[in-house]
Amino acid sequence: VHIIYSNQDLETWRKQNAKTRQEEKMIRAFFRSKEWFWWAYGIGILLIVLQYTGIFLALQLNDWYGNFSDLVQQALQGNVQENSKNSVDNLYSEIYKFFSIALRQCTVWATTITLSRFWATKWREAITVNYIKLGKNKEIEGSGQRIQEDPRKFAEIIELWGLNLINSSMTLIAFSAILWKLSPGVEIKYLEGMAGSLMWIALLTSGGGIIISWLVGTKLPDIDYDINISENYFRTELVRGEEDKTNYASEETLIALFKTVKRNYYHQALHLFYFEFWRSIYAKFMLVLTFIVMGPGIFRGLITLGVWAKVTDSFAQIHQSIWLFIDDWETLTKIRSIWWRMQELEEQLGNK
């Protein structure tokens, strides 16, 4: 067994293993198997339909925000008359509409989350069963832990990120259309009269945030990969030492292995510093973006409170859908690292 004592050894080992990567069995085991066909595609399509339904209800809520805000603005301006459209009865009617939409939205969301957990567990089952069959009578370093832990982590992350990726794409399309229609309210130099200016601002700031985050965090997946590999070797040496203290787990070997683990964590902390700085700056900018874009129109009386509410909600929906990829970048880093490790295990299972 090759013991990794330094980051240089780790880098060499990783490059050697990366040379022979095959088509990922983790994909074929689930999506190209008759056994899992209905789970992979039937339930998968149902999840997409549920996500679409959730976006449709979110659009209804966006309309409600606009109508309700206009109602409140008219009340504040004193334009409320008894038995008129803006009466107290109408207020309660709007609140009833809100709960009607919100209840359906919550039901769809809870159903989607529950079904996605079953779907992700089935994917893990397909991967695990495939690995067990391939690993029969084969001795692979740390295979037991890797077959159990990596598919588990993979399924947990896919459960969250798979749904959010679909939801983010649908949200971006749906609410971009709303921003296109509301763009005439923009009163900023160089943007006045531009068709769909609000949509382009939302896409530019959101897409730019992802691209910059990807560039700033480009080294994080490699570092997380190194951490997991070095931790695996350290753990393996400890386990072997429990069974054979003569040949394994000597003080010198354990200290050398842990030094590699420690260096990798220090390396990660340093790279996370500037990523956290960028993420914080981006979050603060997005907080004031709507005020920068729509503020002049409000103070000039060119847009109503209802339009303001719809634009704010649309920006919030788009920002929230994109923010997942920035705020939870460590999870994306982990899934890329897990993907690499599972590829290497597949190569060993297939080539031994």
mmCIF file of N, CA, C and O in Angstrom, residues 70-91:
data_model
loop_
_atom_site.group_PDB
_atom_site.id
_atom_site.type_symbol
_atom_site.label_atom_id
_atom_site.label_comp_id
_atom_site.label_asym_id
_atom_site.label_seq_id
_atom_site.Cartn_x
_atom_site.Cartn_y
_atom_site.Cartn_z
ATOM 1 N N ASP A 70 -50.855 47.590 -3.959
ATOM 2 C CA ASP A 70 -51.636 48.704 -4.508
ATOM 3 C C ASP A 70 -52.828 49.029 -3.604
ATOM 4 O O ASP A 70 -53.178 50.203 -3.406
ATOM 5 N N LEU A 71 -53.451 47.994 -3.058
ATOM 6 C CA LEU A 71 -54.573 48.183 -2.143
ATOM 7 C C LEU A 71 -54.134 48.953 -0.896
ATOM 8 O O LEU A 71 -54.816 49.884 -0.444
ATOM 9 N N VAL A 72 -52.977 48.581 -0.362
ATOM 10 C CA VAL A 72 -52.451 49.258 0.818
ATOM 11 C C VAL A 72 -52.097 50.709 0.493
ATOM 12 O O VAL A 72 -52.364 51.634 1.275
ATOM 13 N N GLN A 73 -51.498 50.941 -0.685
ATOM 14 C CA GLN A 73 -51.121 52.303 -1.069
ATOM 15 C C GLN A 73 -52.350 53.202 -1.177
ATOM 16 O O GLN A 73 -52.337 54.353 -0.713
ATOM 17 N N GLN A 74 -53.416 52.688 -1.771
ATOM 18 C CA GLN A 74 -54.635 53.480 -1.900
ATOM 19 C C GLN A 74 -55.235 53.784 -0.533
ATOM 20 O O GLN A 74 -55.764 54.874 -0.302
ATOM 21 N N ALA A 75 -55.141 52.820 0.391
ATOM 22 C CA ALA A 75 -55.647 53.044 1.746
ATOM 23 C C ALA A 75 -54.832 54.129 2.457
ATOM 24 O O ALA A 75 -55.388 55.001 3.140
ATOM 25 N N LEU A 76 -53.518 54.095 2.279
ATOM 26 C CA LEU A 76 -52.655 55.093 2.921
ATOM 27 C C LEU A 76 -52.883 56.486 2.349
ATOM 28 O O LEU A 76 -52.693 57.504 3.036
ATOM 29 N N GLN A 77 -53.296 56.545 1.083
ATOM 30 C CA GLN A 77 -53.549 57.842 0.447
ATOM 31 C C GLN A 77 -54.952 58.363 0.723
ATOM 32 O O GLN A 77 -55.327 59.423 0.245
ATOM 33 N N GLY A 78 -55.725 57.557 1.469
ATOM 34 C CA GLY A 78 -57.068 57.996 1.831
ATOM 35 C C GLY A 78 -58.100 57.782 0.762
ATOM 36 O O GLY A 78 -59.182 58.390 0.791
ATOM 37 N N ASN A 79 -57.805 56.901 -0.215
ATOM 38 C CA ASN A 79 -58.739 56.654 -1.310
ATOM 39 C C ASN A 79 -59.643 55.457 -1.022
ATOM 40 O O ASN A 79 -59.975 54.685 -1.911
ATOM 41 N N VAL A 80 -60.033 55.289 0.232
ATOM 42 C CA VAL A 80 -60.867 54.151 0.617
ATOM 43 C C VAL A 80 -62.263 54.644 0.960
ATOM 44 O O VAL A 80 -62.434 55.557 1.761
ATOM 45 N N GLN A 81 -63.246 54.057 0.344
ATOM 46 C CA GLN A 81 -64.635 54.398 0.613
ATOM 47 C C GLN A 81 -65.393 53.153 1.048
ATOM 48 O O GLN A 81 -65.084 52.051 0.616
ATOM 49 N N GLU A 82 -66.403 53.341 1.891
ATOM 50 C CA GLU A 82 -67.190 52.215 2.390
ATOM 51 C C GLU A 82 -67.868 51.518 1.212
ATOM 52 O O GLU A 82 -68.403 52.158 0.298
ATOM 53 N N ASN A 83 -67.835 50.175 1.247
ATOM 54 C CA ASN A 83 -68.461 49.315 0.228
ATOM 55 C C ASN A 83 -67.831 49.474 -1.150
ATOM 56 O O ASN A 83 -68.423 49.091 -2.148
ATOM 57 N N SER A 84 -66.670 50.091 -1.211
ATOM 58 C CA SER A 84 -65.975 50.195 -2.487
ATOM 59 C C SER A 84 -65.021 49.030 -2.646
ATOM 60 O O SER A 84 -64.915 48.154 -1.786
ATOM 61 N N LYS A 85 -64.324 49.055 -3.792
ATOM 62 C CA LYS A 85 -63.366 47.987 -4.085
ATOM 63 C C LYS A 85 -62.296 47.905 -3.018
ATOM 64 O O LYS A 85 -61.736 46.837 -2.747
ATOM 65 N N ASN A 86 -61.957 49.032 -2.404
ATOM 66 C CA ASN A 86 -60.879 49.079 -1.428
ATOM 67 C C ASN A 86 -61.395 49.023 0.010
ATOM 68 O O ASN A 86 -60.785 49.550 0.922
ATOM 69 N N SER A 87 -62.517 48.391 0.213
ATOM 70 C CA SER A 87 -63.092 48.292 1.549
ATOM 71 C C SER A 87 -62.351 47.267 2.387
ATOM 72 O O SER A 87 -61.515 46.514 1.896
ATOM 73 N N VAL A 88 -62.709 47.231 3.679
ATOM 74 C CA VAL A 88 -62.111 46.255 4.587
ATOM 75 C C VAL A 88 -62.444 44.837 4.141
ATOM 76 O O VAL A 88 -61.626 43.921 4.279
ATOM 77 N N ASP A 89 -63.635 44.666 3.575
ATOM 78 C CA ASP A 89 -64.012 43.338 3.076
ATOM 79 C C ASP A 89 -63.041 42.866 1.997
ATOM 80 O O ASP A 89 -62.683 41.694 1.930
ATOM 81 N N ASN A 90 -62.622 43.808 1.164
ATOM 82 C CA ASN A 90 -61.670 43.460 0.109
ATOM 83 C C ASN A 90 -60.312 43.085 0.692
ATOM 84 O O ASN A 90 -59.605 42.231 0.161
ATOM 85 N N LEU A 91 -59.959 43.743 1.802
ATOM 86 C CA LEU A 91 -58.718 43.404 2.492
ATOM 87 C C LEU A 91 -58.733 41.944 2.943
ATOM 88 O O LEU A 91 -57.787 41.194 2.692
#
